[in-house]
Coordinates of C-alpha atoms in Angstrom, one line a residue:
X15 CA -34.9 -61.9 32.1
X16 CA -33.2 -58.5 32.5
X17 CA -33.0 -58.2 28.7
X18 CA -36.6 -59.0 28.2
X19 CA -37.8 -56.4 30.7
X20 CA -35.2 -53.8 29.7
X21 CA -33.7 -53.8 33.2
X22 CA -30.0 -53.4 33.9
X23 CA -28.1 -55.0 36.6
X24 CA -27.8 -51.6 38.2
X25 CA -31.7 -51.4 38.5
X26 CA -31.9 -54.9 40.0
X27 CA -29.0 -54.2 42.4
X28 CA -30.8 -51.1 43.6
X29 CA -33.9 -53.1 44.1
X30 CA -32.0 -55.7 46.2
X31 CA -30.3 -53.0 48.2
X32 CA -33.7 -51.4 48.9
X33 CA -35.2 -54.7 49.8
X34 CA -32.5 -55.2 52.4
X35 CA -32.9 -51.7 53.8
X36 CA -36.7 -52.2 53.9
X37 CA -36.1 -55.4 55.9
X38 CA -33.9 -53.4 58.3
X39 CA -36.5 -50.7 58.6
X40 CA -39.4 -53.2 59.2
X41 CA -37.4 -54.9 62.0
X42 CA -36.5 -51.6 63.6
X43 CA -40.1 -50.4 63.6
X44 CA -41.3 -53.7 65.0
X45 CA -38.6 -53.6 67.7
X46 CA -39.7 -50.1 68.5
X47 CA -43.4 -51.1 68.8
X48 CA -42.4 -54.1 70.9
X49 CA -40.4 -52.0 73.3
X50 CA -43.0 -49.3 73.5
X51 CA -45.8 -51.8 74.2
X52 CA -43.9 -53.2 77.2
X53 CA -42.4 -50.0 78.5
X54 CA -45.7 -48.7 79.8
X55 CA -46.7 -52.0 81.3
X56 CA -45.0 -54.9 82.9
X57 CA -43.4 -57.6 80.9
X58 CA -45.3 -60.8 81.6
X59 CA -46.8 -63.7 79.6
X60 CA -50.3 -62.2 79.4
X61 CA -48.9 -59.0 77.9
X62 CA -46.8 -61.0 75.4
X63 CA -49.9 -63.0 74.3
X64 CA -51.9 -59.8 73.9
X65 CA -49.1 -58.2 71.9
X66 CA -48.9 -61.2 69.6
X67 CA -52.6 -61.4 69.1
X68 CA -52.8 -57.9 67.6
X69 CA -49.6 -57.7 65.6
X70 CA -50.3 -59.5 62.3
X71 CA -49.7 -56.4 60.3
X72 CA -46.3 -56.0 61.9
X73 CA -45.2 -59.5 61.1
X74 CA -46.7 -59.3 57.6
X75 CA -44.7 -56.1 57.1
X76 CA -41.5 -57.9 57.8
X77 CA -42.3 -60.5 55.2
X78 CA -43.9 -58.4 52.5
X79 CA -42.1 -55.1 52.8
X80 CA -38.7 -56.3 51.4
X81 CA -40.5 -57.8 48.3
X82 CA -42.5 -54.6 47.7
X83 CA -39.4 -52.4 48.2
X84 CA -37.4 -54.6 45.7
X85 CA -40.0 -54.1 43.0
X86 CA -40.6 -50.4 43.7
X87 CA -36.9 -49.5 43.8
X88 CA -36.2 -51.5 40.6
X89 CA -38.9 -49.6 38.8
X90 CA -37.7 -46.2 40.3
X91 CA -34.1 -46.8 39.3
X92 CA -35.3 -47.9 35.8
X93 CA -37.5 -44.8 35.3
X94 CA -35.9 -41.9 37.0
X95 CA -32.1 -42.5 37.2
X96 CA -29.7 -41.1 34.6
X97 CA -27.3 -43.4 32.8
X98 CA -24.3 -42.3 34.8
X99 CA -24.3 -43.1 38.6
X100 CA -24.8 -40.1 40.8
X101 CA -25.0 -40.4 44.6
X102 CA -27.3 -37.3 44.9
X103 CA -29.9 -38.8 42.5
X104 CA -29.4 -42.1 44.4
X105 CA -30.4 -40.5 47.6
X106 CA -33.5 -38.9 46.1
X107 CA -34.4 -42.2 44.4
X108 CA -33.9 -44.0 47.7
X109 CA -36.4 -41.7 49.5
X110 CA -38.9 -42.0 46.6
X111 CA -38.6 -45.8 46.7
X112 CA -39.1 -45.9 50.5
X113 CA -42.2 -43.6 50.3
X114 CA -43.6 -45.5 47.3
X115 CA -43.1 -48.8 49.1
X116 CA -45.0 -47.5 52.1
X117 CA -48.0 -46.6 49.9
X118 CA -47.9 -49.9 48.0
X119 CA -47.8 -51.8 51.3
X120 CA -50.7 -49.7 52.6
X121 CA -52.7 -50.6 49.5
X122 CA -51.9 -54.3 49.9
X123 CA -53.1 -54.3 53.5
X124 CA -56.2 -52.4 52.5
X125 CA -56.9 -54.9 49.8
X126 CA -56.4 -57.9 52.0
X127 CA -58.7 -56.6 54.7
X128 CA -61.4 -55.6 52.1
X129 CA -61.5 -59.1 50.7
X130 CA -63.9 -60.1 53.6
X131 CA -66.4 -57.6 52.2
X132 CA -66.1 -59.0 48.7
X133 CA -66.8 -62.5 49.9
X134 CA -70.0 -61.3 51.5
X135 CA -71.2 -59.8 48.3
X136 CA -70.8 -56.1 49.1
X137 CA -68.6 -54.6 46.4
X138 CA -69.4 -51.0 47.4
X139 CA -68.5 -51.9 51.1
X140 CA -65.3 -53.5 49.9
X141 CA -64.3 -50.5 47.9
X142 CA -65.0 -48.1 50.7
X143 CA -63.2 -50.3 53.2
X144 CA -60.2 -50.5 50.8
X145 CA -60.0 -46.7 50.4
X146 CA -60.5 -46.1 54.2
X147 CA -57.9 -48.6 55.3
X148 CA -55.4 -47.7 52.7
X149 CA -55.7 -44.0 53.6
X150 CA -55.6 -44.7 57.3
X151 CA -52.5 -46.9 57.1
X152 CA -50.7 -44.6 54.6
X153 CA -51.3 -41.5 56.8
X154 CA -50.6 -42.9 60.2
X155 CA -48.1 -45.4 59.0
X156 CA -46.3 -42.6 57.2
X157 CA -46.3 -40.4 60.3
X158 CA -44.8 -43.3 62.3
X159 CA -42.4 -44.8 59.8
X160 CA -41.3 -41.9 57.6
X161 CA -38.7 -40.6 60.1
X162 CA -37.1 -44.1 59.9
X163 CA -37.5 -45.1 56.3
X164 CA -36.7 -41.8 54.6
X165 CA -33.2 -41.5 56.0
X166 CA -32.5 -45.2 55.5
X167 CA -33.7 -45.0 51.9
X168 CA -31.5 -41.9 51.3
X169 CA -28.4 -43.5 52.8
X170 CA -28.9 -46.7 50.9
X171 CA -29.5 -44.9 47.6
X172 CA -26.6 -42.6 48.1
X173 CA -24.3 -45.5 49.2
X174 CA -25.4 -47.7 46.3
X175 CA -24.7 -45.0 43.7
X176 CA -21.4 -44.1 45.4
X177 CA -20.3 -47.7 45.3
X178 CA -21.1 -47.8 41.5
X179 CA -18.9 -44.8 41.0
X180 CA -16.0 -46.2 43.0
X181 CA -16.1 -49.5 41.3

């Protein structure tokens, strides 16, 4: 499959490393949200049920984000990385992969929530809902998660390229 797509094992390995780091970032963000939800209020069963009712996006993020990051990082490594491993380029590619994964994830969530408008027959409403939700999630999700995912992406990209040099 790698020969057919023109990918190298280096590209796929970077995608796997990015998928693992995206899983780590998604778990850290979810843990942070969980702690912040209960920090201001008491921890009881009613609060736990309320938190669970409104957190589908967070749980979806833990499942979908690593897959999106794997694909985005593989493409980024294929397109923008030089032939020789370089940790500095790896750090930049890691940040680009993390930010790209954030925007692709926002578009997927916007698409999923706009499907309800398509089923009712309103294509213009579905398009406007898609654009609005994607922009809303990308902007506010970026504000919340970029301080977490950008350093993780940079560290993983740098470490992956450094490992390739040392090998």
